[in-house]
PDB file of C-alpha atoms in Angstrom:
ATOM      1  CA  MET E   1       3.898  16.097 -20.938  1.00 43.00           C
ATOM      2  CA  ARG E   2       4.663  19.101 -18.743  1.00 46.00           C
ATOM      3  CA  THR E   3       7.829  17.820 -17.062  1.00 48.00           C
ATOM      4  CA  PRO E   4       9.988  17.436 -20.231  1.00 48.00           C
ATOM      5  CA  SER E   5       8.829  20.906 -21.401  1.00 49.00           C
ATOM      6  CA  LEU E   6       9.905  22.481 -18.104  1.00 48.00           C
ATOM      7  CA  ILE E   7      13.213  20.658 -18.317  1.00 48.00           C
ATOM      8  CA  TRP E   8      13.935  22.001 -21.804  1.00 46.00           C
ATOM      9  CA  ILE E   9      12.961  25.557 -20.832  1.00 46.00           C
ATOM     10  CA  LEU E  10      15.284  25.370 -17.836  1.00 48.00           C
ATOM     11  CA  HIS E  11      17.995  23.781 -19.961  1.00 48.00           C
ATOM     12  CA  LEU E  12      17.884  26.366 -22.788  1.00 45.00           C
ATOM     13  CA  VAL E  13      17.619  29.424 -20.544  1.00 45.00           C
ATOM     14  CA  ASN E  14      20.544  28.441 -18.324  1.00 45.00           C
ATOM     15  CA  LEU E  15      22.773  26.464 -20.668  1.00 45.00           C
ATOM     16  CA  THR E  16      25.215  29.352 -21.123  1.00 43.00           C
ATOM     17  CA  LYS E  17      25.266  30.422 -17.441  1.00 45.00           C
ATOM     18  CA  GLY E  18      27.891  28.942 -15.136  1.00 44.00           C
ATOM     19  CA  LEU E  19      28.391  29.192 -11.432  1.00 41.00           C
ATOM     20  CA  ASP E  20      30.430  32.365 -11.983  1.00 44.00           C
ATOM     21  CA  GLY E  21      28.215  33.691 -14.801  1.00 42.00           C
ATOM     22  CA  THR E  22      30.948  33.323 -17.454  1.00 37.00           C
ATOM     23  CA  GLY E  23      29.814  30.186 -19.255  1.00 38.00           C
ATOM     24  CA  ARG E  24      29.313  26.444 -18.816  1.00 46.00           C
ATOM     25  CA  SER E  25      30.597  24.920 -15.626  1.00 52.00           C
ATOM     26  CA  PRO E  26      32.206  21.535 -16.287  1.00 51.00           C
ATOM     27  CA  SER E  27      31.889  19.002 -13.479  1.00 46.00           C
ATOM     28  CA  ALA E  28      35.563  18.189 -13.924  1.00 43.00           C
ATOM     29  CA  GLY E  29      36.314  21.502 -12.250  1.00 48.00           C
ATOM     30  CA  GLY E  30      34.602  20.290  -9.076  1.00 57.00           C
ATOM     31  CA  LEU E  31      32.004  23.066  -9.196  1.00 76.00           C
ATOM     32  CA  CYS E  32      28.962  20.992 -10.205  1.00 85.00           C
ATOM     33  CA  PRO E  33      27.234  18.248  -8.175  1.00 85.00           C
ATOM     34  CA  GLY E  34      28.145  14.673  -9.020  1.00 86.00           C
ATOM     35  CA  GLY E  35      26.844  13.480 -12.391  1.00 91.00           C
ATOM     36  CA  CYS E  36      26.291  16.974 -13.820  1.00 92.00           C
ATOM     37  CA  ALA E  37      27.844  17.873 -17.173  1.00 91.00           C
ATOM     38  CA  THR E  38      26.853  21.542 -16.796  1.00 91.00           C
ATOM     39  CA  CYS E  39      25.176  23.466 -13.986  1.00 91.00           C
ATOM     40  CA  SER E  40      24.279  26.868 -12.585  1.00 88.00           C
ATOM     41  CA  ALA E  41      24.101  28.135  -9.018  1.00 84.00           C
ATOM     42  CA  PRO E  42      20.346  28.821  -8.841  1.00 84.00           C
ATOM     43  CA  ASN E  43      19.136  25.816 -10.863  1.00 87.00           C
ATOM     44  CA  GLY E  44      21.614  23.010 -10.106  1.00 90.00           C
ATOM     45  CA  CYS E  45      22.330  20.592 -12.945  1.00 92.00           C
ATOM     46  CA  LEU E  46      21.527  21.725 -16.493  1.00 91.00           C
ATOM     47  CA  SER E  47      22.760  18.629 -18.317  1.00 91.00           C
ATOM     48  CA  CYS E  48      24.010  15.218 -17.237  1.00 92.00           C
ATOM     49  CA  MET E  49      26.854  12.843 -17.908  1.00 92.00           C
ATOM     50  CA  PRO E  50      26.118   9.993 -20.359  1.00 90.00           C
ATOM     51  CA  ARG E  51      23.629   7.308 -19.204  1.00 90.00           C
ATOM     52  CA  LEU E  52      22.266   9.504 -16.376  1.00 94.00           C
ATOM     53  CA  PHE E  53      18.737  10.908 -16.144  1.00 95.00           C
ATOM     54  CA  PHE E  54      17.929  14.580 -15.580  1.00 95.00           C
ATOM     55  CA  HIS E  55      15.420  14.960 -12.726  1.00 94.00           C
ATOM     56  CA  LEU E  56      13.816  18.079 -11.236  1.00 91.00           C
ATOM     57  CA  GLU E  57      13.641  18.053  -7.429  1.00 88.00           C
ATOM     58  CA  LEU E  58      11.622  20.458  -5.322  1.00 84.00           C
ATOM     59  CA  ASP E  59      13.938  22.593  -3.185  1.00 79.00           C
ATOM     60  CA  GLY E  60      11.714  24.769  -1.021  1.00 80.00           C
ATOM     61  CA  MET E  61       9.683  26.934  -3.412  1.00 82.00           C
ATOM     62  CA  ARG E  62      11.830  26.247  -6.464  1.00 85.00           C
ATOM     63  CA  GLN E  63      13.013  23.311  -8.547  1.00 87.00           C
ATOM     64  CA  ARG E  64      16.620  22.214  -8.937  1.00 90.00           C
ATOM     65  CA  GLY E  65      18.050  19.890 -11.549  1.00 93.00           C
ATOM     66  CA  THR E  66      19.790  16.674 -10.460  1.00 93.00           C
ATOM     67  CA  CYS E  67      21.380  13.787 -12.352  1.00 95.00           C
ATOM     68  CA  VAL E  68      20.459  10.258 -11.245  1.00 95.00           C
ATOM     69  CA  SER E  69      21.292   6.742 -12.426  1.00 94.00           C
ATOM     70  CA  SER E  70      17.665   5.644 -11.954  1.00 93.00           C
ATOM     71  CA  CYS E  71      14.495   7.682 -11.602  1.00 94.00           C
ATOM     72  CA  PRO E  72      12.794   7.921  -8.175  1.00 94.00           C
ATOM     73  CA  ARG E  73       9.538   6.154  -7.327  1.00 92.00           C
ATOM     74  CA  GLY E  74       6.601   7.673  -9.167  1.00 94.00           C
ATOM     75  CA  HIS E  75       8.757   8.475 -12.224  1.00 95.00           C
ATOM     76  CA  TYR E  76      10.105   6.587 -15.242  1.00 95.00           C
ATOM     77  CA  GLY E  77      13.134   7.177 -17.454  1.00 94.00           C
ATOM     78  CA  MET E  78      12.826   8.663 -20.963  1.00 92.00           C
ATOM     79  CA  ARG E  79      15.977   8.412 -23.086  1.00 90.00           C
ATOM     80  CA  SER E  80      16.705  10.628 -26.090  1.00 86.00           C
ATOM     81  CA  PRO E  81      19.844  11.595 -28.057  1.00 83.00           C
ATOM     82  CA  HIS E  82      19.823  15.089 -26.516  1.00 82.00           C
ATOM     83  CA  ILE E  83      18.884  14.610 -22.849  1.00 85.00           C
ATOM     84  CA  SER E  84      17.488  11.659 -20.867  1.00 92.00           C
ATOM     85  CA  THR E  85      14.850  12.750 -18.355  1.00 94.00           C
ATOM     86  CA  CYS E  86      12.656  11.438 -15.524  1.00 95.00           C
ATOM     87  CA  ALA E  87       8.940  11.818 -16.308  1.00 94.00           C
ATOM     88  CA  ARG E  88       6.123  11.476 -13.780  1.00 94.00           C
ATOM     89  CA  CYS E  89       3.860   8.398 -13.823  1.00 95.00           C
ATOM     90  CA  LYS E  90       0.107   8.738 -14.240  1.00 93.00           C
ATOM     91  CA  GLU E  91      -1.788  10.047 -11.221  1.00 92.00           C
ATOM     92  CA  ASP E  92      -3.127   6.641 -10.118  1.00 92.00           C
ATOM     93  CA  CYS E  93       0.265   4.884 -10.533  1.00 95.00           C
ATOM     94  CA  ALA E  94       2.603   4.658  -7.538  1.00 95.00           C
ATOM     95  CA  SER E  95       5.393   3.450  -9.842  1.00 96.00           C
ATOM     96  CA  CYS E  96       5.589   2.669 -13.542  1.00 96.00           C
ATOM     97  CA  PHE E  97       7.807   1.261 -16.291  1.00 93.00           C
ATOM     98  CA  SER E  98       6.614   3.758 -18.887  1.00 92.00           C
ATOM     99  CA  GLU E  99       3.819   6.278 -19.433  1.00 90.00           C
ATOM    100  CA  ARG E 100       1.374   3.500 -20.317  1.00 91.00           C
ATOM    101  CA  PHE E 101       2.545   0.659 -18.050  1.00 95.00           C
ATOM    102  CA  CYS E 102       2.089   0.853 -14.268  1.00 96.00           C
ATOM    103  CA  THR E 103       3.888  -1.561 -11.930  1.00 95.00           C
ATOM    104  CA  HIS E 104       2.303  -0.495  -8.597  1.00 95.00           C
ATOM    105  CA  CYS E 105      -0.871   1.445  -7.749  1.00 95.00           C
ATOM    106  CA  HIS E 106      -1.911   3.980  -5.138  1.00 94.00           C
ATOM    107  CA  ALA E 107      -4.435   2.986  -2.440  1.00 92.00           C
ATOM    108  CA  GLY E 108      -7.946   2.521  -3.839  1.00 92.00           C
ATOM    109  CA  HIS E 109      -6.680   1.261  -7.225  1.00 95.00           C
ATOM    110  CA  PHE E 110      -5.742  -2.231  -8.385  1.00 94.00           C
ATOM    111  CA  LEU E 111      -3.165  -3.274 -10.978  1.00 95.00           C
ATOM    112  CA  PHE E 112      -4.555  -5.113 -14.007  1.00 95.00           C
ATOM    113  CA  ARG E 113      -2.522  -5.610 -17.200  1.00 93.00           C
ATOM    114  CA  GLY E 114      -0.293  -2.623 -16.540  1.00 94.00           C
ATOM    115  CA  LYS E 115      -3.120  -0.238 -15.621  1.00 95.00           C
ATOM    116  CA  CYS E 116      -4.474   0.905 -12.256  1.00 95.00           C
ATOM    117  CA  GLU E 117      -8.232   0.320 -12.112  1.00 94.00           C
ATOM    118  CA  SER E 118     -10.760   1.370  -9.458  1.00 94.00           C
ATOM    119  CA  SER E 119     -12.380  -2.107  -9.649  1.00 92.00           C
ATOM    120  CA  CYS E 120     -11.476  -5.532 -11.014  1.00 90.00           C
ATOM    121  CA  PRO E 121     -13.201  -7.405 -13.886  1.00 89.00           C
ATOM    122  CA  ASP E 122     -15.301 -10.525 -13.292  1.00 82.00           C
ATOM    123  CA  GLY E 123     -13.250 -13.562 -12.334  1.00 78.00           C
ATOM    124  CA  LEU E 124     -10.750 -11.452 -10.404  1.00 85.00           C
ATOM    125  CA  MET E 125     -10.827 -10.009  -6.906  1.00 82.00           C
ATOM    126  CA  ALA E 126      -9.491  -6.686  -5.664  1.00 85.00           C
ATOM    127  CA  ASN E 127      -6.540  -7.546  -3.423  1.00 83.00           C
ATOM    128  CA  ALA E 128      -6.193  -4.538  -1.098  1.00 82.00           C
ATOM    129  CA  ALA E 129      -2.903  -5.780   0.395  1.00 79.00           C
ATOM    130  CA  LEU E 130      -1.140  -6.144  -2.975  1.00 84.00           C
ATOM    131  CA  ARG E 131      -3.248  -3.429  -4.682  1.00 91.00           C
ATOM    132  CA  GLU E 132      -3.755  -5.665  -7.697  1.00 90.00           C
ATOM    133  CA  CYS E 133      -6.407  -7.887  -9.264  1.00 91.00           C
ATOM    134  CA  THR E 134      -5.861 -11.559  -8.418  1.00 85.00           C
ATOM    135  CA  GLU E 135      -7.708 -14.643  -9.629  1.00 81.00           C
ATOM    136  CA  CYS E 136     -10.720 -16.116  -7.839  1.00 79.00           C
ATOM    137  CA  SER E 137     -10.810 -19.838  -7.084  1.00 74.00           C
ATOM    138  CA  LEU E 138     -11.522 -22.273  -9.932  1.00 77.00           C
ATOM    139  CA  GLY E 139     -15.116 -22.014 -11.207  1.00 78.00           C
ATOM    140  CA  CYS E 140     -15.799 -18.736  -9.414  1.00 77.00           C
ATOM    141  CA  GLU E 141     -16.840 -15.736 -11.503  1.00 73.00           C
ATOM    142  CA  LEU E 142     -17.035 -13.138  -8.719  1.00 73.00           C
ATOM    143  CA  CYS E 143     -15.385 -13.473  -5.316  1.00 73.00           C
ATOM    144  CA  VAL E 144     -15.006 -11.557  -2.081  1.00 68.00           C
ATOM    145  CA  SER E 145     -11.721 -13.350  -1.373  1.00 66.00           C
ATOM    146  CA  ARG E 146     -10.078 -16.412  -2.879  1.00 65.00           C
ATOM    147  CA  ALA E 147     -11.835 -18.590  -0.273  1.00 67.00           C
ATOM    148  CA  VAL E 148     -15.280 -16.919  -0.514  1.00 71.00           C
ATOM    149  CA  CYS E 149     -17.084 -17.055  -3.874  1.00 74.00           C
ATOM    150  CA  ALA E 150     -20.020 -14.686  -4.394  1.00 73.00           C
ATOM    151  CA  SER E 151     -21.053 -15.901  -7.867  1.00 75.00           C
ATOM    152  CA  CYS E 152     -20.257 -19.072  -9.815  1.00 78.00           C
ATOM    153  CA  ARG E 153     -19.765 -19.582 -13.541  1.00 74.00           C
ATOM    154  CA  ALA E 154     -22.980 -19.966 -15.562  1.00 75.00           C
ATOM    155  CA  ASP E 155     -22.541 -23.757 -15.857  1.00 76.00           C
ATOM    156  CA  LEU E 156     -21.925 -24.268 -12.128  1.00 73.00           C
ATOM    157  CA  PHE E 157     -24.053 -23.969  -8.989  1.00 72.00           C
ATOM    158  CA  ALA E 158     -23.075 -22.530  -5.624  1.00 69.00           C
ATOM    159  CA  LEU E 159     -22.865 -25.108  -2.848  1.00 71.00           C
ATOM    160  CA  GLN E 160     -24.429 -23.844   0.349  1.00 76.00           C
ATOM    161  CA  VAL E 161     -22.105 -24.430   3.261  1.00 80.00           C
ATOM    162  CA  HIS E 162     -23.711 -23.796   6.647  1.00 86.00           C
ATOM    163  CA  CYS E 163     -21.781 -22.748   9.714  1.00 91.00           C
ATOM    164  CA  GLU E 164     -20.787 -25.451  12.172  1.00 92.00           C
ATOM    165  CA  VAL E 165     -19.665 -24.718  15.728  1.00 93.00           C
ATOM    166  CA  GLY E 166     -18.201 -26.870  18.478  1.00 94.00           C
ATOM    167  CA  GLY E 167     -19.222 -27.245  22.088  1.00 95.00           C
ATOM    168  CA  TRP E 168     -18.996 -24.622  24.782  1.00 95.00           C
ATOM    169  CA  THR E 169     -15.936 -24.349  26.950  1.00 95.00           C
ATOM    170  CA  ALA E 170     -16.280 -24.293  30.734  1.00 95.00           C
ATOM    171  CA  TRP E 171     -17.118 -20.966  32.334  1.00 94.00           C
ATOM    172  CA  SER E 172     -14.071 -18.901  33.159  1.00 93.00           C
ATOM    173  CA  PRO E 173     -13.324 -17.905  36.784  1.00 91.00           C
ATOM    174  CA  CYS E 174     -15.423 -15.031  38.095  1.00 90.00           C
ATOM    175  CA  VAL E 175     -13.457 -11.824  37.542  1.00 88.00           C
ATOM    176  CA  ARG E 176     -14.143  -8.448  39.116  1.00 83.00           C
ATOM    177  CA  LYS E 177     -13.851  -5.332  36.955  1.00 74.00           C
ATOM    178  CA  ARG E 178     -11.014  -3.013  37.844  1.00 69.00           C
ATOM    179  CA  SER E 179     -13.439  -0.169  38.561  1.00 61.00           C
ATOM    180  CA  GLN E 180     -15.317  -2.316  41.090  1.00 60.00           C
ATOM    181  CA  ARG E 181     -12.738  -3.256  43.684  1.00 64.00           C
ATOM    182  CA  VAL E 182     -15.117  -3.151  46.677  1.00 64.00           C
ATOM    183  CA  THR E 183     -18.063  -5.193  45.402  1.00 73.00           C
ATOM    184  CA  ARG E 184     -18.018  -8.981  45.077  1.00 78.00           C
ATOM    185  CA  ARG E 185     -19.892  -8.890  41.784  1.00 85.00           C
ATOM    186  CA  GLY E 186     -18.022  -9.903  38.638  1.00 88.00           C
ATOM    187  CA  GLN E 187     -18.464 -11.660  35.300  1.00 91.00           C
ATOM    188  CA  GLU E 188     -17.443 -14.922  33.677  1.00 93.00           C
ATOM    189  CA  THR E 189     -17.232 -15.943  30.012  1.00 95.00           C
ATOM    190  CA  ARG E 190     -17.310 -19.021  27.824  1.00 95.00           C
ATOM    191  CA  ASN E 191     -16.689 -19.635  24.103  1.00 96.00           C
ATOM    192  CA  ARG E 192     -17.180 -22.222  21.403  1.00 95.00           C
ATOM    193  CA  PRO E 193     -15.034 -22.671  18.262  1.00 95.00           C
ATOM    194  CA  VAL E 194     -16.176 -22.279  14.642  1.00 93.00           C
ATOM    195  CA  LEU E 195     -15.530 -25.654  12.991  1.00 92.00           C
ATOM    196  CA  ARG E 196     -16.725 -24.685   9.507  1.00 88.00           C
ATOM    197  CA  PRO E 197     -17.303 -21.094   8.316  1.00 86.00           C
ATOM    198  CA  PRO E 198     -20.389 -20.566   6.129  1.00 84.00           C
ATOM    199  CA  SER E 199     -20.419 -19.826   2.407  1.00 76.00           C
ATOM    200  CA  VAL E 200     -21.976 -16.597   1.088  1.00 70.00           C
ATOM    201  CA  TYR E 201     -25.462 -18.120   0.931  1.00 69.00           C
ATOM    202  CA  GLY E 202     -25.082 -20.523   3.875  1.00 79.00           C
ATOM    203  CA  ASP E 203     -26.538 -20.122   7.349  1.00 84.00           C
ATOM    204  CA  PRO E 204     -24.463 -17.715   9.464  1.00 89.00           C
ATOM    205  CA  CYS E 205     -22.767 -18.746  12.683  1.00 92.00           C
ATOM    206  CA  PRO E 206     -24.693 -18.506  15.943  1.00 93.00           C
ATOM    207  CA  GLN E 207     -23.289 -16.682  18.949  1.00 94.00           C
ATOM    208  CA  VAL E 208     -19.852 -18.062  19.794  1.00 94.00           C
ATOM    209  CA  SER E 209     -19.212 -16.257  23.083  1.00 94.00           C
ATOM    210  CA  GLU E 210     -21.297 -15.563  26.197  1.00 94.00           C
ATOM    211  CA  ILE E 211     -20.850 -13.372  29.266  1.00 94.00           C
ATOM    212  CA  ARG E 212     -22.828 -13.639  32.493  1.00 93.00           C
ATOM    213  CA  LYS E 213     -22.742 -11.988  35.902  1.00 91.00           C
ATOM    214  CA  CYS E 214     -21.409 -13.857  38.887  1.00 91.00           C
ATOM    215  CA  VAL E 215     -20.523 -13.427  42.564  1.00 89.00           C
ATOM    216  CA  ILE E 216     -16.924 -13.783  43.600  1.00 85.00           C
ATOM    217  CA  LYS E 217     -16.569 -16.388  46.306  1.00 80.00           C
ATOM    218  CA  LYS E 218     -15.276 -15.111  49.587  1.00 75.00           C
ATOM    219  CA  GLU E 219     -11.854 -16.456  50.354  1.00 67.00           C
ATOM    220  CA  PRO E 220     -11.771 -18.567  53.516  1.00 60.00           C
ATOM    221  CA  GLU E 221     -10.148 -16.930  56.486  1.00 56.00           C
ATOM    222  CA  GLN E 222      -6.771 -18.322  57.370  1.00 52.00           C
ATOM    223  CA  VAL E 223      -6.573 -19.886  60.808  1.00 54.00           C
ATOM    224  CA  VAL E 224      -3.317 -19.257  62.591  1.00 51.00           C
ATOM    225  CA  ILE E 225      -2.340 -22.049  64.942  1.00 55.00           C
ATOM    226  CA  SER E 226      -0.191 -20.881  67.808  1.00 48.00           C
TER     227      SER E 226
END
């Protein structure tokens, strides 16, 4: 991988250069950032205290070494006897446990058995919210969501569920549009509820809302009794 190679090049080139150019700079002297065992002015940390990970951070146009107790998101920790480093996850992984095991995926990919896939296998659905493959309902081989099955197992048949709607509500009061303050023309609406949504192969729902034009009734004039 490229990141460990860059780390070792940086480490070997600068290992003998201190902040004052005379040698290693021990953190005990207060010259290095926290967690650094050795460091240099232009490159930051060169090596870390035990149990810490060496991580390269972008500082403007250059990279600086830092020492962290846990690797940032998008990286995983690699321990070795010489230097423990933070390595970058695969391109489609948002976070990972190791080079070959993702824990979260970027948008457009779905987690399945530690890998980020562009689509899910049969029997699983692509959950865009969790960005992972989740199980379809029992007996469903391919689903749009857990509640909507697109294809059943070979030994089962899809039950056609047709849409059912309730009755219409009363017409709403006649309302004038804001842009038509002078005219008495307006519109009123009514709706009806969906009692049972259809299955994939069932009859779709009919229109559940209607709008019609109306005339706003003139308010009666108030009679003032003296």
